[in-house]
């Protein structure tokens, strides 16, 4: 992506923790000069201090982009620091779960271009996926700029409606944690069947990574890929009879987990 507008006018990060750092790392690797980045964060990490960016110094007058990456609970305390940049000219991108566009419009003014995006932590190795939706003041070139920035850390998708953001958060925003827990529990299950811990963990990580990569690369859909592993009356069938059980298996469990995350996202927008 062409970073020249952002490099010339500057990019401000409000909050630079796990997800802000993952995004910043991607942009610096894509050639964004560190001198063009201003970070507001009361607790800058050692990694951030080593990047040569401006930390907690006065902001440029009209930066190209402000990225909001603080926890939703910190929003009220954090937003006043960038409120003066609202009103047009600067594009705001928020990755905060459960903080609506209307909340930002109340603070920054409805004429401010605001894009809500939901990335995920594989962004740290440029394998994230981010879903985006903009407000009425967002132009086509604002969307293109936001997609360009987010494509530096993985894939992007546009949403039709802001209401989809709660379910997106429950699926792909929080989803990496479900997969990490799958790896933990798959390895533990292998240990329970007699494998040493390190071997079980290595097999579990490679199995999840390889299956994920095959699901992306293959023209067959995941259900066919599952069938391809399953010999009639073999070992996989024995396991899938447990995992695909309507009430006690994955279908009900994941339905409940994604619903809980989606509901929590809705709750956060009301807090
Ligand atoms: N971690 C994840 O997987 C994802 C997180 N998000 C969203 O990103 C946001 C940040 O999450 P994380 O990076 O995980 O949290 P984090 O806790 O790692 O980072 C938050 C950062 O905000 C800073 N901060 C606290 N008060 C501040 C203030 N008043 N002004 C400026 N900075 C302040 C903290 O020092 C910290 O560095 C949240 O809103 C979360 O919903 C979105 C997608 C994925
Ligand atoms: O757990 C959370 O609230 C954030 C949003 C998506 C991932 N982490």
GROMACS .gro file of C-alpha atoms and ligand atoms in nm:
model
  323
    1UNK     CA    1   0.000   0.000   0.000
    2UNK     CA    2   0.106   0.361  -0.061
    3UNK     CA    3   0.185   0.504   0.283
    4UNK     CA    4   0.282   0.849   0.146
    5UNK     CA    5  -0.028   1.042   0.269
    6UNK     CA    6   0.003   0.888   0.615
    7UNK     CA    7   0.380   0.944   0.615
    8UNK     CA    8   0.335   1.312   0.516
    9UNK     CA    9   0.049   1.404   0.751
   10UNK     CA   10   0.114   1.160   1.036
   11UNK     CA   11  -0.066   0.881   1.218
   12UNK     CA   12  -0.177   0.901   1.581
   13UNK     CA   13  -0.230   0.591   1.794
   14UNK     CA   14  -0.449   0.631   2.100
   15UNK     CA   15  -0.344   0.325   2.303
   16UNK     CA   16  -0.065   0.095   2.189
   17UNK     CA   17  -0.102  -0.237   2.371
   18UNK     CA   18  -0.133  -0.582   2.214
   19UNK     CA   19  -0.342  -0.501   1.909
   20UNK     CA   20  -0.209  -0.144   1.858
   21UNK     CA   21   0.151  -0.278   1.864
   22UNK     CA   22   0.067  -0.559   1.620
   23UNK     CA   23  -0.078  -0.304   1.377
   24UNK     CA   24   0.207  -0.055   1.422
   25UNK     CA   25   0.465  -0.333   1.363
   26UNK     CA   26   0.297  -0.414   1.029
   27UNK     CA   27   0.296  -0.049   0.919
   28UNK     CA   28   0.658   0.016   1.017
   29UNK     CA   29   0.757  -0.298   0.822
   30UNK     CA   30   0.560  -0.159   0.525
   31UNK     CA   31   0.780   0.150   0.526
   32UNK     CA   32   0.585   0.399   0.741
   33UNK     CA   33   0.861   0.621   0.889
   34UNK     CA   34   0.867   0.607   1.269
   35UNK     CA   35   0.891   0.990   1.274
   36UNK     CA   36   0.539   1.000   1.121
   37UNK     CA   37   0.383   0.814   1.417
   38UNK     CA   38   0.256   0.974   1.739
   39UNK     CA   39   0.148   0.747   2.025
   40UNK     CA   40  -0.058   0.846   2.328
   41UNK     CA   41  -0.023   0.578   2.596
   42UNK     CA   42   0.042   0.623   2.971
   43UNK     CA   43   0.224   0.287   2.978
   44UNK     CA   44   0.442   0.256   2.666
   45UNK     CA   45   0.604  -0.089   2.634
   46UNK     CA   46   0.979  -0.145   2.593
   47UNK     CA   47   0.909  -0.258   2.234
   48UNK     CA   48   0.730   0.070   2.160
   49UNK     CA   49   1.006   0.283   2.315
   50UNK     CA   50   1.259   0.110   2.087
   51UNK     CA   51   1.070   0.200   1.764
   52UNK     CA   52   1.170   0.568   1.747
   53UNK     CA   53   0.808   0.691   1.728
   54UNK     CA   54   0.686   1.007   1.908
   55UNK     CA   55   0.546   0.903   2.246
   56UNK     CA   56   0.325   1.132   2.452
   57UNK     CA   57   0.447   1.446   2.271
   58UNK     CA   58   0.226   1.723   2.120
   59UNK     CA   59   0.025   1.593   1.822
   60UNK     CA   60   0.035   1.714   1.459
   61UNK     CA   61  -0.245   1.960   1.374
   62UNK     CA   62  -0.416   1.752   1.105
   63UNK     CA   63  -0.291   1.389   1.100
   64UNK     CA   64  -0.414   1.164   0.817
   65UNK     CA   65  -0.538   0.897   1.061
   66UNK     CA   66  -0.610   0.847   1.430
   67UNK     CA   67  -0.625   0.482   1.538
   68UNK     CA   68  -0.819   0.424   1.861
   69UNK     CA   69  -0.691   0.105   2.031
   70UNK     CA   70  -0.777   0.146   2.401
   71UNK     CA   71  -1.006  -0.083   2.602
   72UNK     CA   72  -1.374   0.016   2.579
   73UNK     CA   73  -1.375   0.078   2.957
   74UNK     CA   74  -1.093   0.340   2.911
   75UNK     CA   75  -1.265   0.523   2.627
   76UNK     CA   76  -1.423   0.804   2.832
   77UNK     CA   77  -1.089   0.886   2.991
   78UNK     CA   78  -0.887   0.850   2.668
   79UNK     CA   79  -1.094   1.027   2.399
   80UNK     CA   80  -1.051   1.389   2.520
   81UNK     CA   81  -0.683   1.370   2.413
   82UNK     CA   82  -0.785   1.344   2.046
   83UNK     CA   83  -1.123   1.522   2.052
   84UNK     CA   84  -0.978   1.840   1.893
   85UNK     CA   85  -0.882   1.639   1.580
   86UNK     CA   86  -1.249   1.563   1.501
   87UNK     CA   87  -1.464   1.750   1.249
   88UNK     CA   88  -1.319   1.632   0.915
   89UNK     CA   89  -0.979   1.605   0.750
   90UNK     CA   90  -0.858   1.333   0.987
   91UNK     CA   91  -0.989   0.977   0.946
   92UNK     CA   92  -1.063   0.797   1.275
   93UNK     CA   93  -1.033   0.418   1.286
   94UNK     CA   94  -1.143   0.242   1.605
   95UNK     CA   95  -1.070  -0.123   1.680
   96UNK     CA   96  -1.239  -0.115   2.023
   97UNK     CA   97  -1.494  -0.389   2.086
   98UNK     CA   98  -1.845  -0.272   2.169
   99UNK     CA   99  -1.791   0.103   2.117
  100UNK     CA  100  -2.042   0.225   1.859
  101UNK     CA  101  -1.988   0.476   1.580
  102UNK     CA  102  -2.259   0.688   1.748
  103UNK     CA  103  -2.042   0.709   2.064
  104UNK     CA  104  -1.751   0.845   1.861
  105UNK     CA  105  -1.980   1.085   1.671
  106UNK     CA  106  -2.104   1.229   2.002
  107UNK     CA  107  -1.745   1.309   2.106
  108UNK     CA  108  -1.591   1.398   1.768
  109UNK     CA  109  -1.890   1.541   1.577
  110UNK     CA  110  -2.106   1.367   1.316
  111UNK     CA  111  -1.906   1.527   1.031
  112UNK     CA  112  -1.598   1.326   1.134
  113UNK     CA  113  -1.512   1.026   0.913
  114UNK     CA  114  -1.513   0.726   1.150
  115UNK     CA  115  -1.447   0.362   1.062
  116UNK     CA  116  -1.500   0.079   1.309
  117UNK     CA  117  -1.274  -0.217   1.245
  118UNK     CA  118  -1.240  -0.550   1.421
  119UNK     CA  119  -0.895  -0.709   1.365
  120UNK     CA  120  -0.751  -1.011   1.548
  121UNK     CA  121  -0.411  -1.097   1.698
  122UNK     CA  122  -0.270  -1.305   1.408
  123UNK     CA  123  -0.218  -0.947   1.280
  124UNK     CA  124   0.117  -0.976   1.463
  125UNK     CA  125   0.236  -1.209   1.183
  126UNK     CA  126   0.027  -1.039   0.910
  127UNK     CA  127  -0.230  -1.319   0.912
  128UNK     CA  128  -0.512  -1.130   1.079
  129UNK     CA  129  -0.855  -1.060   0.935
  130UNK     CA  130  -1.028  -0.725   0.991
  131UNK     CA  131  -1.393  -0.640   0.931
  132UNK     CA  132  -1.476  -0.272   0.859
  133UNK     CA  133  -1.776  -0.041   0.853
  134UNK     CA  134  -1.775   0.338   0.814
  135UNK     CA  135  -2.016   0.618   0.912
  136UNK     CA  136  -2.202   0.846   0.667
  137UNK     CA  137  -1.910   1.095   0.664
  138UNK     CA  138  -1.666   0.830   0.538
  139UNK     CA  139  -1.570   0.873   0.170
  140UNK     CA  140  -1.463   0.602  -0.074
  141UNK     CA  141  -1.103   0.718  -0.038
  142UNK     CA  142  -1.129   0.696   0.345
  143UNK     CA  143  -1.241   0.331   0.311
  144UNK     CA  144  -0.958   0.262   0.065
  145UNK     CA  145  -0.705   0.418   0.306
  146UNK     CA  146  -0.839   0.213   0.601
  147UNK     CA  147  -0.839  -0.108   0.394
  148UNK     CA  148  -0.486  -0.034   0.280
  149UNK     CA  149  -0.369   0.014   0.640
  150UNK     CA  150  -0.549  -0.299   0.762
  151UNK     CA  151  -0.429  -0.508   0.466
  152UNK     CA  152  -0.074  -0.452   0.600
  153UNK     CA  153  -0.171  -0.690   0.883
  154UNK     CA  154  -0.382  -0.946   0.690
  155UNK     CA  155  -0.709  -0.982   0.503
  156UNK     CA  156  -1.001  -0.734   0.515
  157UNK     CA  157  -1.380  -0.760   0.470
  158UNK     CA  158  -1.643  -0.484   0.453
  159UNK     CA  159  -1.961  -0.519   0.658
  160UNK     CA  160  -2.308  -0.413   0.537
  161UNK     CA  161  -2.432  -0.301   0.875
  162UNK     CA  162  -2.272  -0.196   1.207
  163UNK     CA  163  -2.498  -0.444   1.392
  164UNK     CA  164  -2.289  -0.727   1.237
  165UNK     CA  165  -1.988  -0.606   1.439
  166UNK     CA  166  -2.100  -0.782   1.760
  167UNK     CA  167  -2.110  -1.125   1.593
  168UNK     CA  168  -1.785  -1.052   1.404
  169UNK     CA  169  -1.622  -0.977   1.741
  170UNK     CA  170  -1.761  -1.305   1.879
  171UNK     CA  171  -1.632  -1.501   1.580
  172UNK     CA  172  -1.301  -1.362   1.445
  173UNK     CA  173  -1.209  -1.092   1.701
  174UNK     CA  174  -1.213  -1.330   1.997
  175UNK     CA  175  -1.178  -1.645   1.781
  176UNK     CA  176  -0.798  -1.685   1.799
  177UNK     CA  177  -0.840  -1.748   2.175
  178UNK     CA  178  -1.080  -2.037   2.102
  179UNK     CA  179  -0.825  -2.191   1.864
  180UNK     CA  180  -0.540  -2.148   2.115
  181UNK     CA  181  -0.757  -2.325   2.371
  182UNK     CA  182  -0.823  -2.600   2.116
  183UNK     CA  183  -0.444  -2.642   2.081
  184UNK     CA  184  -0.401  -2.654   2.461
  185UNK     CA  185  -0.676  -2.910   2.509
  186UNK     CA  186  -0.581  -3.121   2.206
  187UNK     CA  187  -0.225  -3.148   2.341
  188UNK     CA  188  -0.355  -3.233   2.690
  189UNK     CA  189  -0.578  -3.503   2.539
  190UNK     CA  190  -0.274  -3.652   2.360
  191UNK     CA  191  -0.083  -3.648   2.690
  192UNK     CA  192  -0.373  -3.830   2.855
  193UNK     CA  193  -0.328  -4.103   2.591
  194UNK     CA  194   0.039  -4.143   2.686
  195UNK     CA  195   0.238  -3.890   2.478
  196UNK     CA  196   0.506  -3.670   2.638
  197UNK     CA  197   0.399  -3.301   2.678
  198UNK     CA  198   0.642  -3.148   2.424
  199UNK     CA  199   0.561  -3.403   2.155
  200UNK     CA  200   0.185  -3.366   2.212
  201UNK     CA  201   0.210  -2.985   2.192
  202UNK     CA  202   0.420  -2.996   1.875
  203UNK     CA  203   0.171  -3.232   1.709
  204UNK     CA  204  -0.128  -3.021   1.823
  205UNK     CA  205   0.017  -2.689   1.697
  206UNK     CA  206   0.119  -2.833   1.359
  207UNK     CA  207  -0.218  -3.007   1.316
  208UNK     CA  208  -0.417  -2.685   1.378
  209UNK     CA  209  -0.182  -2.473   1.165
  210UNK     CA  210  -0.176  -2.725   0.880
  211UNK     CA  211  -0.553  -2.780   0.882
  212UNK     CA  212  -0.610  -2.400   0.884
  213UNK     CA  213  -0.370  -2.349   0.594
  214UNK     CA  214  -0.535  -2.634   0.399
  215UNK     CA  215  -0.884  -2.489   0.463
  216UNK     CA  216  -0.769  -2.155   0.314
  217UNK     CA  217  -0.575  -2.304   0.021
  218UNK     CA  218  -0.816  -2.580  -0.084
  219UNK     CA  219  -1.106  -2.544  -0.329
  220UNK     CA  220  -1.296  -2.798  -0.120
  221UNK     CA  221  -1.500  -2.663   0.168
  222UNK     CA  222  -1.417  -2.756   0.530
  223UNK     CA  223  -1.693  -3.017   0.551
  224UNK     CA  224  -1.546  -3.204   0.248
  225UNK     CA  225  -1.194  -3.169   0.393
  226UNK     CA  226  -1.331  -3.331   0.712
  227UNK     CA  227  -1.485  -3.615   0.510
  228UNK     CA  228  -1.149  -3.665   0.331
  229UNK     CA  229  -0.988  -3.748   0.669
  230UNK     CA  230  -1.267  -3.982   0.779
  231UNK     CA  231  -1.233  -4.347   0.676
  232UNK     CA  232  -1.556  -4.546   0.718
  233UNK     CA  233  -1.555  -4.706   1.059
  234UNK     CA  234  -1.203  -4.576   1.125
  235UNK     CA  235  -1.039  -4.368   1.397
  236UNK     CA  236  -1.165  -4.023   1.287
  237UNK     CA  237  -1.523  -4.145   1.272
  238UNK     CA  238  -1.490  -4.265   1.631
  239UNK     CA  239  -1.373  -3.917   1.741
  240UNK     CA  240  -1.628  -3.726   1.532
  241UNK     CA  241  -1.913  -3.920   1.689
  242UNK     CA  242  -1.809  -3.744   2.011
  243UNK     CA  243  -1.728  -3.399   1.862
  244UNK     CA  244  -2.027  -3.373   1.629
  245UNK     CA  245  -2.280  -3.476   1.893
  246UNK     CA  246  -2.561  -3.219   1.859
  247UNK     CA  247  -2.589  -3.141   2.231
  248UNK     CA  248  -2.254  -3.236   2.387
  249UNK     CA  249  -2.016  -3.173   2.094
  250UNK     CA  250  -1.879  -2.869   1.908
  251UNK     CA  251  -2.210  -2.752   1.752
  252UNK     CA  252  -2.376  -2.662   2.081
  253UNK     CA  253  -2.053  -2.563   2.257
  254UNK     CA  254  -1.934  -2.320   1.988
  255UNK     CA  255  -2.284  -2.184   1.940
  256UNK     CA  256  -2.294  -2.098   2.312
  257UNK     CA  257  -1.939  -1.956   2.315
  258UNK     CA  258  -1.988  -1.728   2.014
  259UNK     CA  259  -2.327  -1.618   2.149
  260UNK     CA  260  -2.170  -1.532   2.487
  261UNK     CA  261  -1.903  -1.318   2.317
  262UNK     CA  262  -2.159  -1.152   2.089
  263UNK     CA  263  -2.386  -1.076   2.385
  264UNK     CA  264  -2.091  -0.931   2.579
  265UNK     CA  265  -2.005  -0.706   2.282
  266UNK     CA  266  -2.366  -0.578   2.283
  267UNK     CA  267  -2.347  -0.522   2.661
  268UNK     CA  268  -2.021  -0.325   2.628
  269UNK     CA  269  -2.189  -0.082   2.389
  270UNK     CA  270  -2.447  -0.012   2.658
  271UNK     CA  271  -2.198   0.038   2.944
  272LIG     N1  272  -0.648  -0.817   2.186
  272LIG     C1  273  -0.727  -0.853   2.086
  272LIG     O1  274  -0.728  -0.968   2.040
  272LIG     C2  275  -0.818  -0.752   2.022
  272LIG     C3  276  -0.848  -0.633   2.084
  272LIG     N2  277  -0.935  -0.544   2.024
  272LIG     C4  278  -0.968  -0.418   2.089
  272LIG     O2  279  -0.851  -0.340   2.093
  272LIG     C5  280  -0.853  -0.257   2.207
  272LIG     C6  281  -0.722  -0.273   2.281
  272LIG     O3  282  -0.709  -0.408   2.322
  272LIG     P1  283  -0.564  -0.469   2.359
  272LIG     O4  284  -0.462  -0.413   2.268
  272LIG     O5  285  -0.585  -0.615   2.370
  272LIG     O6  286  -0.550  -0.406   2.506
  272LIG     P2  287  -0.416  -0.370   2.585
  272LIG     O7  288  -0.454  -0.358   2.727
  272LIG     O8  289  -0.305  -0.460   2.543
  272LIG     O9  290  -0.383  -0.223   2.528
  272LIG     C7  291  -0.452  -0.106   2.567
  272LIG     C8  292  -0.349   0.006   2.576
  272LIG    O10  293  -0.419   0.127   2.609
  272LIG     C9  294  -0.337   0.201   2.698
  272LIG     N3  295  -0.418   0.300   2.769
  272LIG    C10  296  -0.485   0.286   2.887
  272LIG     N4  297  -0.545   0.404   2.919
  272LIG    C11  298  -0.516   0.490   2.819
  272LIG    C12  299  -0.547   0.628   2.795
  272LIG     N5  300  -0.624   0.699   2.878
  272LIG     N6  301  -0.500   0.685   2.682
  272LIG    C13  302  -0.423   0.617   2.596
  272LIG     N7  303  -0.389   0.486   2.613
  272LIG    C14  304  -0.436   0.425   2.723
  272LIG    C15  305  -0.274   0.095   2.789
  272LIG    O11  306  -0.157   0.145   2.852
  272LIG    C16  307  -0.244  -0.017   2.687
  272LIG    O12  308  -0.114  -0.006   2.632
  272LIG    C17  309  -0.974  -0.298   2.291
  272LIG    O13  310  -1.075  -0.201   2.274
  272LIG    C18  311  -1.017  -0.431   2.233
  272LIG    O14  312  -1.157  -0.444   2.235
  272LIG    C19  313  -0.986  -0.567   1.900
  272LIG    C20  314  -0.958  -0.683   1.834
  272LIG    C21  315  -0.875  -0.786   1.889
  273LIG     O1  316  -1.177  -0.977   2.452
  273LIG     C1  317  -1.204  -0.867   2.403
  273LIG     O2  318  -1.292  -0.795   2.455
  273LIG     C2  319  -1.128  -0.819   2.282
  273LIG     C3  320  -1.218  -0.795   2.164
  273LIG     C4  321  -1.186  -0.901   2.064
  273LIG     C5  322  -1.069  -0.968   2.120
  273LIG     N1  323  -1.035  -0.920   2.236
   0.00000   0.00000   0.00000
